[in-house]
Short mmCIF file of C-alpha atoms in Angstrom, two decimals:
data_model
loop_
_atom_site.label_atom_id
_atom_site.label_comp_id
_atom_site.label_asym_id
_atom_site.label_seq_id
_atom_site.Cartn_x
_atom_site.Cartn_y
_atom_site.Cartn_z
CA UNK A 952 29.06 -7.23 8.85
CA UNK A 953 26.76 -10.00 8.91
CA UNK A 954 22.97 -9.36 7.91
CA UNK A 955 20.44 -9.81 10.34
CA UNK A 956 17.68 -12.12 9.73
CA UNK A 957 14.61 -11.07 8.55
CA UNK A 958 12.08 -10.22 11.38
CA UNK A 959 8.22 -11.44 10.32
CA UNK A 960 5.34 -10.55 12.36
CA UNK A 961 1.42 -10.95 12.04
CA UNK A 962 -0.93 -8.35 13.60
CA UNK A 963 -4.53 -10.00 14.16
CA UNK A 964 -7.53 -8.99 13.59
CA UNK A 965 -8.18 -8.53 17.15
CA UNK A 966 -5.07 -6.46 17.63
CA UNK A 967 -2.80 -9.23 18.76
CA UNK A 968 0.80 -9.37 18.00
CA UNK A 969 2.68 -12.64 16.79
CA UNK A 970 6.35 -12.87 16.49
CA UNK A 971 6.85 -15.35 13.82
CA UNK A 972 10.45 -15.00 12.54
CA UNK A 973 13.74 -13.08 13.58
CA UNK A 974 14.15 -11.70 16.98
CA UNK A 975 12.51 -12.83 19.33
CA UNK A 976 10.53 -15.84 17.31
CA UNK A 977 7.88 -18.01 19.09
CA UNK A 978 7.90 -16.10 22.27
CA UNK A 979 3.61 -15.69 21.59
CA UNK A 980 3.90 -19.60 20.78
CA UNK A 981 3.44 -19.17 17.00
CA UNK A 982 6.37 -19.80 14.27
CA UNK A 983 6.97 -19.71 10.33
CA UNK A 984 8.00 -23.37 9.28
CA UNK A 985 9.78 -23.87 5.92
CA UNK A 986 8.29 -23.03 2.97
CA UNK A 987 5.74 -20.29 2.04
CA UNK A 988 4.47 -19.51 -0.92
CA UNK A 989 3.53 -15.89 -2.57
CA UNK A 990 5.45 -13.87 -0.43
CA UNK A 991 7.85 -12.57 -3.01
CA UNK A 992 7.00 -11.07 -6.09
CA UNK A 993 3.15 -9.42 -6.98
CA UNK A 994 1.03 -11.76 -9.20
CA UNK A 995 1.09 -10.61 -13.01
CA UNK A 996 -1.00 -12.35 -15.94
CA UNK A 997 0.48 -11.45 -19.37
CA UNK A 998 -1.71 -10.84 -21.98
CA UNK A 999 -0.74 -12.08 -25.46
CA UNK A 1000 -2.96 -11.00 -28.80
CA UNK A 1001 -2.87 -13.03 -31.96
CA UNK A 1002 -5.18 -12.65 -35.14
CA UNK A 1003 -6.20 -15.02 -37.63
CA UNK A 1004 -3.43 -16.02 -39.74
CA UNK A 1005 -0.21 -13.83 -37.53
CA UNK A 1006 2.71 -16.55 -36.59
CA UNK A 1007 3.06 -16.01 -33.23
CA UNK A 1008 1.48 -13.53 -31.03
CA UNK A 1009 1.93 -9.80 -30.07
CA UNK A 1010 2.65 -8.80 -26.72
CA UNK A 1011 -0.65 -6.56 -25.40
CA UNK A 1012 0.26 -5.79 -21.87
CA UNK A 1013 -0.36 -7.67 -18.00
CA UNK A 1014 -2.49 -7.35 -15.38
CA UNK A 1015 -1.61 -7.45 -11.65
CA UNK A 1016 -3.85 -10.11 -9.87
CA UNK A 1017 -4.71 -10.51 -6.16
CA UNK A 1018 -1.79 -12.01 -4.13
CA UNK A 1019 -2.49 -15.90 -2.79
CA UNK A 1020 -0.31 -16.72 0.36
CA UNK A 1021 0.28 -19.91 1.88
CA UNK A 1022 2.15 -20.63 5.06
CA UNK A 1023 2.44 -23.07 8.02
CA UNK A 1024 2.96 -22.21 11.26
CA UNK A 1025 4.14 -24.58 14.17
CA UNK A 1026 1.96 -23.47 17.15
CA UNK A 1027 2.99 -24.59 20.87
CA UNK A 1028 2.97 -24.24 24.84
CA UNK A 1029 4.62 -20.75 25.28
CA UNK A 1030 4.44 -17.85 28.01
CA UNK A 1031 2.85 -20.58 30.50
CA UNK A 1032 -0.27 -21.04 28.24
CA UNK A 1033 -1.39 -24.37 27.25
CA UNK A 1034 -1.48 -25.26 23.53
CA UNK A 1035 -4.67 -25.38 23.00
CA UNK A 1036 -4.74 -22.01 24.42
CA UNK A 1037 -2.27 -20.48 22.10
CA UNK A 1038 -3.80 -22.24 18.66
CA UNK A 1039 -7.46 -20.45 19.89
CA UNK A 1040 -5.32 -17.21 20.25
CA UNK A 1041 -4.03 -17.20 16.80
CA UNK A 1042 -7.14 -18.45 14.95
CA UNK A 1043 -9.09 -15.20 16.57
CA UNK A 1044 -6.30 -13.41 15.09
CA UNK A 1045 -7.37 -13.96 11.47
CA UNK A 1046 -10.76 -13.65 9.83
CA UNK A 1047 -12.55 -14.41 6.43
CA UNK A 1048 -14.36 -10.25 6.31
CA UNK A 1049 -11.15 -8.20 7.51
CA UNK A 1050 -7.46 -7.81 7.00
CA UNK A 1051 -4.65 -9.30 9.39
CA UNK A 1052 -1.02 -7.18 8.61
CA UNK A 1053 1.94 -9.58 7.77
CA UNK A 1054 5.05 -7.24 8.30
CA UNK A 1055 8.53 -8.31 7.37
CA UNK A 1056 11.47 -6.10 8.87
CA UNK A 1057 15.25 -6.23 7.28
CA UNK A 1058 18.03 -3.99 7.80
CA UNK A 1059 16.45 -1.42 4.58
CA UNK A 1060 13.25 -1.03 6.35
CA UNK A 1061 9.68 -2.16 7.03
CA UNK A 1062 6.96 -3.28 4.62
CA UNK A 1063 3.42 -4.32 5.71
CA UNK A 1064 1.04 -7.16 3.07
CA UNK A 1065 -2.64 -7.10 4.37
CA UNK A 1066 -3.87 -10.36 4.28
CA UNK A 1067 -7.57 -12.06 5.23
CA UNK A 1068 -8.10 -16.08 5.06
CA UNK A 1069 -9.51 -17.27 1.65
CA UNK A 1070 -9.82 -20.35 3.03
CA UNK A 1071 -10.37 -21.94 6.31
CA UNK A 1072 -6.98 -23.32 8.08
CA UNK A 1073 -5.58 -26.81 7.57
CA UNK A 1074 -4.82 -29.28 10.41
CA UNK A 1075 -4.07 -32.96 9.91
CA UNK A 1076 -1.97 -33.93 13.31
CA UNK A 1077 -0.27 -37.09 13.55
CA UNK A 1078 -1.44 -37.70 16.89
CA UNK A 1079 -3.42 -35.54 19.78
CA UNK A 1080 -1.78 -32.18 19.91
CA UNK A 1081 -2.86 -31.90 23.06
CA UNK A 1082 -0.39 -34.38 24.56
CA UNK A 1083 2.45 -32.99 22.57
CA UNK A 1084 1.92 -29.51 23.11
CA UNK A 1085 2.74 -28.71 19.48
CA UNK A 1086 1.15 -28.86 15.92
CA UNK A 1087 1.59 -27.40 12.66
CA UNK A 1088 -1.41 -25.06 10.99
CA UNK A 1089 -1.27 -24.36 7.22
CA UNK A 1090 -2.94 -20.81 6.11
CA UNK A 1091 -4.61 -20.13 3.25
CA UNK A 1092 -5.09 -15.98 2.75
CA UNK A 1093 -5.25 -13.59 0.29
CA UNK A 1094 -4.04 -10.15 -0.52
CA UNK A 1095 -6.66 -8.10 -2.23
CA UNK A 1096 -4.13 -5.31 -2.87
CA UNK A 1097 -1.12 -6.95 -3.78
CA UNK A 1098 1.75 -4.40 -2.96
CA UNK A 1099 4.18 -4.89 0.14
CA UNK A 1100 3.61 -1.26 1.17
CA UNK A 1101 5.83 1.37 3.67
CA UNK A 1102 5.28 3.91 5.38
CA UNK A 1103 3.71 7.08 3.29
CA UNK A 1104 6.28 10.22 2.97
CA UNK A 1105 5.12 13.34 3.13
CA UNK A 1106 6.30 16.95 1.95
CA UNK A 1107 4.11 20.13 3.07
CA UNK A 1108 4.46 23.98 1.93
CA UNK A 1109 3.34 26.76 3.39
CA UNK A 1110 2.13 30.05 2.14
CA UNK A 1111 3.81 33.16 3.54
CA UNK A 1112 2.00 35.75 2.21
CA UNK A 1113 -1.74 36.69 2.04
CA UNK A 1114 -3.32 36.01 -1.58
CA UNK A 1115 -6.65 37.15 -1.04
CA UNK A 1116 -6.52 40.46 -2.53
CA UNK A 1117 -7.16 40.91 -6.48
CA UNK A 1118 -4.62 39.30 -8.95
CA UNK A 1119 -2.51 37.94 -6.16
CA UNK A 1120 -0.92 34.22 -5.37
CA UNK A 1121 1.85 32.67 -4.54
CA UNK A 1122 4.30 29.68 -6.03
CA UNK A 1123 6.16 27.06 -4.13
CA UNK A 1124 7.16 23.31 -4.65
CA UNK A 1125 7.33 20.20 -2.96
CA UNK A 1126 9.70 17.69 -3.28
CA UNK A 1127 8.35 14.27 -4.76
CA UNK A 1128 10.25 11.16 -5.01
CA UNK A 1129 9.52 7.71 -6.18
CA UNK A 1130 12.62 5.24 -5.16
CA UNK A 1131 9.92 1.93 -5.66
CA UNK A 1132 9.38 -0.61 -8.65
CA UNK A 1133 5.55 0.93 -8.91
CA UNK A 1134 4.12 3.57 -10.10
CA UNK A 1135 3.29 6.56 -7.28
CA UNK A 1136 -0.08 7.96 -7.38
CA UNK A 1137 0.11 10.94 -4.80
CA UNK A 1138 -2.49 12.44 -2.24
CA UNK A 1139 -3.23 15.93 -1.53
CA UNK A 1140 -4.37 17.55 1.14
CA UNK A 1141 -5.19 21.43 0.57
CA UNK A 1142 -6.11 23.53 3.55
CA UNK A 1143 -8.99 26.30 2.54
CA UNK A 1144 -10.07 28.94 1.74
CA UNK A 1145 -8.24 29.46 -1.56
CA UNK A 1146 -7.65 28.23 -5.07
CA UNK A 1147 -4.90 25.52 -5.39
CA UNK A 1148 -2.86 24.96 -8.46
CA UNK A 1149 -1.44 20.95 -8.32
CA UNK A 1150 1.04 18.83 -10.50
CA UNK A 1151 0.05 16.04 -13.19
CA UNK A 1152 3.56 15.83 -14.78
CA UNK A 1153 3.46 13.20 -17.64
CA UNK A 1154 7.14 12.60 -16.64
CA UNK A 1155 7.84 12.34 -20.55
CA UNK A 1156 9.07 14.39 -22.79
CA UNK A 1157 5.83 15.53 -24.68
CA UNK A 1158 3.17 18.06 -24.70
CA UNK A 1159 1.93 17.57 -20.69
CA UNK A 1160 5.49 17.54 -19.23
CA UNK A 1161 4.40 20.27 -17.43
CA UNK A 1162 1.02 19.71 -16.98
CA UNK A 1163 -1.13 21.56 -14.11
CA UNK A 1164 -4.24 21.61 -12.48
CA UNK A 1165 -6.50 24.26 -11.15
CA UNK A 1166 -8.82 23.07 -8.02
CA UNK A 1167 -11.69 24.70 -7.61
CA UNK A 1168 -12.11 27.91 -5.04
CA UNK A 1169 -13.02 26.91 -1.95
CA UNK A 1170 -14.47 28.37 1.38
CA UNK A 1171 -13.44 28.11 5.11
CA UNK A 1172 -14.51 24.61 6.25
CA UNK A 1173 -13.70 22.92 2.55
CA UNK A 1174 -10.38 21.30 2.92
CA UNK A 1175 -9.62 18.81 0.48
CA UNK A 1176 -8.71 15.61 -0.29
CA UNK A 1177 -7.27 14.64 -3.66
CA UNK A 1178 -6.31 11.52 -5.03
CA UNK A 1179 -4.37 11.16 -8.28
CA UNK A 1180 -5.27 7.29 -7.66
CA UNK A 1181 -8.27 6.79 -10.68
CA UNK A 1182 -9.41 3.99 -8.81
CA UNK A 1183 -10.32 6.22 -5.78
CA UNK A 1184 -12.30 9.09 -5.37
CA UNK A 1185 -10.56 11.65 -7.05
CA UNK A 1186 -11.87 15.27 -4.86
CA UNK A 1187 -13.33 14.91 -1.53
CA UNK A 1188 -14.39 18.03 0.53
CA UNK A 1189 -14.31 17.76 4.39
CA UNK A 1190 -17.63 19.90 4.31
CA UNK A 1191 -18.75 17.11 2.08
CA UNK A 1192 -19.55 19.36 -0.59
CA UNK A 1193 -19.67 18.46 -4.65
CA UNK A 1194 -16.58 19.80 -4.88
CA UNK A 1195 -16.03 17.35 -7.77
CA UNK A 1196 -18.91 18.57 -9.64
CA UNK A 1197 -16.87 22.02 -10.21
CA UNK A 1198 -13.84 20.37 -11.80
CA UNK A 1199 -15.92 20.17 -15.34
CA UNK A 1200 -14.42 16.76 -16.19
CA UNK A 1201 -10.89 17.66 -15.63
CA UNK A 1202 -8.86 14.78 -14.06
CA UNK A 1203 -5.75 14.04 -13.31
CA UNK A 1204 -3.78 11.60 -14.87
CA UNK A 1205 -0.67 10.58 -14.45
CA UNK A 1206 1.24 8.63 -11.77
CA UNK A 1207 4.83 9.04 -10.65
CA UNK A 1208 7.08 6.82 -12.59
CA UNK A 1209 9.03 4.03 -10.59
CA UNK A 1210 12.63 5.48 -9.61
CA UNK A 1211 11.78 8.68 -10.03
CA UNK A 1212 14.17 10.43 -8.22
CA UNK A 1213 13.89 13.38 -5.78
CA UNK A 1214 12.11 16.66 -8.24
CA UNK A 1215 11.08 19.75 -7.35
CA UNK A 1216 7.23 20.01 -8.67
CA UNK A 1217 5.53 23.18 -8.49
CA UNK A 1218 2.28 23.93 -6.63
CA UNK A 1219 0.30 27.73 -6.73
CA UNK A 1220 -2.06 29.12 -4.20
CA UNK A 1221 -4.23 32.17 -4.51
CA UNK A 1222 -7.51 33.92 -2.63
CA UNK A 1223 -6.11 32.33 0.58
CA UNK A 1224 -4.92 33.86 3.95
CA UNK A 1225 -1.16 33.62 5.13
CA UNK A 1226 -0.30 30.14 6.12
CA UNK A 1227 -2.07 27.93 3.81
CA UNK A 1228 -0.54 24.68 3.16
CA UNK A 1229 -0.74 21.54 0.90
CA UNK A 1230 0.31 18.09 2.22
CA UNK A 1231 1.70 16.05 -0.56
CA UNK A 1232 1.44 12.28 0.39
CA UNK A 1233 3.48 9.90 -0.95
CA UNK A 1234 2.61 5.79 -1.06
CA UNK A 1235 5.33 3.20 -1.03
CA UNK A 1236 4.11 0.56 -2.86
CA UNK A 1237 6.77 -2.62 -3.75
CA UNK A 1238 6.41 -5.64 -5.50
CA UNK A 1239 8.47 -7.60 -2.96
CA UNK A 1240 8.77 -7.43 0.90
CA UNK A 1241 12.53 -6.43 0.75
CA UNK A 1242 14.56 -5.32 -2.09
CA UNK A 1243 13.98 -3.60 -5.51
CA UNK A 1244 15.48 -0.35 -4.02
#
């Protein structure tokens, strides 16, 4: 069977849809010419270490960068709007202060790179575009968070029982999977009242394998919120209670490795009524916009 083409599509700031590649391209009067740049793999620096007198240098790791994109679009007459019309329409649908979503569609899926203008759009027209109802724009954006990123998967468990009496709780798991290139931070979301018992796997074979952490009790109206991510906030209460400040300097630490395959991962729950749950969330992040499965 014959692949499909790739189907690319901007959604504006402004909520405005553009079709710019595969099915149904140019029918908002916007299309991807030839020739883009930093649409495929992230942005890494490597980072290279040498002392005085070493031949050579030793390798000491890379850093992912921001994403730079450039692309040109052909803008023209379309849907009985003029072109000057249509090129207005697509510059409201980008801005300097918030993100546009670039979204490329193959037959594996759907991944989304948020993108703002870094710099303001090229034009250099041959002659009036007005009289020939076409021109070509170049765009200059950037992708603060570099990842080509799909939908979030989710796994949930429910308590059956009631834990709230003395010495009581109840086990489960929740299947976690990690089929990117990246490494998965997960989200939790723990209903309350009760005392939750999470995951921080090293994934290795060493001393925190099986490494767990104990949340702190919490009352009715204190759901959390916790990210593994330690670039985000790590416990948030929806009471908006220091939660935080009652987890002593425990953190979590570790990620889900890339490829990580489907696993069982245990979570505990006591001092909570029948029916509590935890909502494990699960970010796709890729390095490319297709690929890499």
């Amino acid at each position: 069977m014959a692949p499909n083409a790739a189907m690319i599509a901007v959604t504006g700031v402004d909520g405005s849809v553009w079709t710019l590649a595969g099915q149904g391209r140019g029918r908002e009067g916007v299309e991807l010419a030839t020739s883009p740049s930093g649409l495929y793999d992230a942005p890494v620096t490597t980072i290279w270490n040498q002392s005085a007198f070493q031949t050579g240098s030793s390798f000491g790791g890379y850093r992912t960068n921001k994403r730079d994109v450039v692309f040109a679009v052909n803008v023209f007459e379309a849907a009985g709007r003029p072109w000057e019309t249509v090129d207005s329409a697509w510059r409201k649908a980008w801005a300097y202060d918030r993100d546009a979503v670039l979204t490329i569609t193959t037959d594996f899926g759907t991944r989304s790179l948020r993108l703002r203008m870094s710099e303001q759009p090229d034009f250099k027209p041959d002659k009036d575009p007005h009289l020939k109802g076409r021109s070509k724009v170049v765009m200059t954006c950037v992708a603060g968070n570099p990842w080509w990123v799909e939908s979030d998967v989710t796994g949930v468990w429910t308590s059956t029982i009631d834990t709230t009496g003395p010495n009581s709780s109840q086990h489960g798991t929740i299947g976690i999977a990690n089929p990117t290139d990246q490494p998965m931070w997960v989200k939790w979301v723990c209903s309350a009242p009760g005392r939750w018992t999470l995951p921080d796997f090293s994934w290795a074979a060493d001393d925190d394998a099986d490494r767990t952490i104990a949340l702190p009790l919490t009352a009715a109206g204190q759901d959390l919120i916790v990210d593994t991510d330690p670039m985000e906030e790590m416990i948030v209460a929806a009471d908006r209670s220091q939660i935080w400040a009652l987890m002593n300097g425990v953190s979590f630490l570790y990620p889900v490795p890339a490829y990580t395959p489907a696993t069982e991962v245990p979570v505990t729950v006591t001092g909570a009524p029948a029916g509590a749950s935890v909502l494990a969330v699960q970010p796709r992040n890729w390095s490319r916009p297709w690929g890499l499965q």
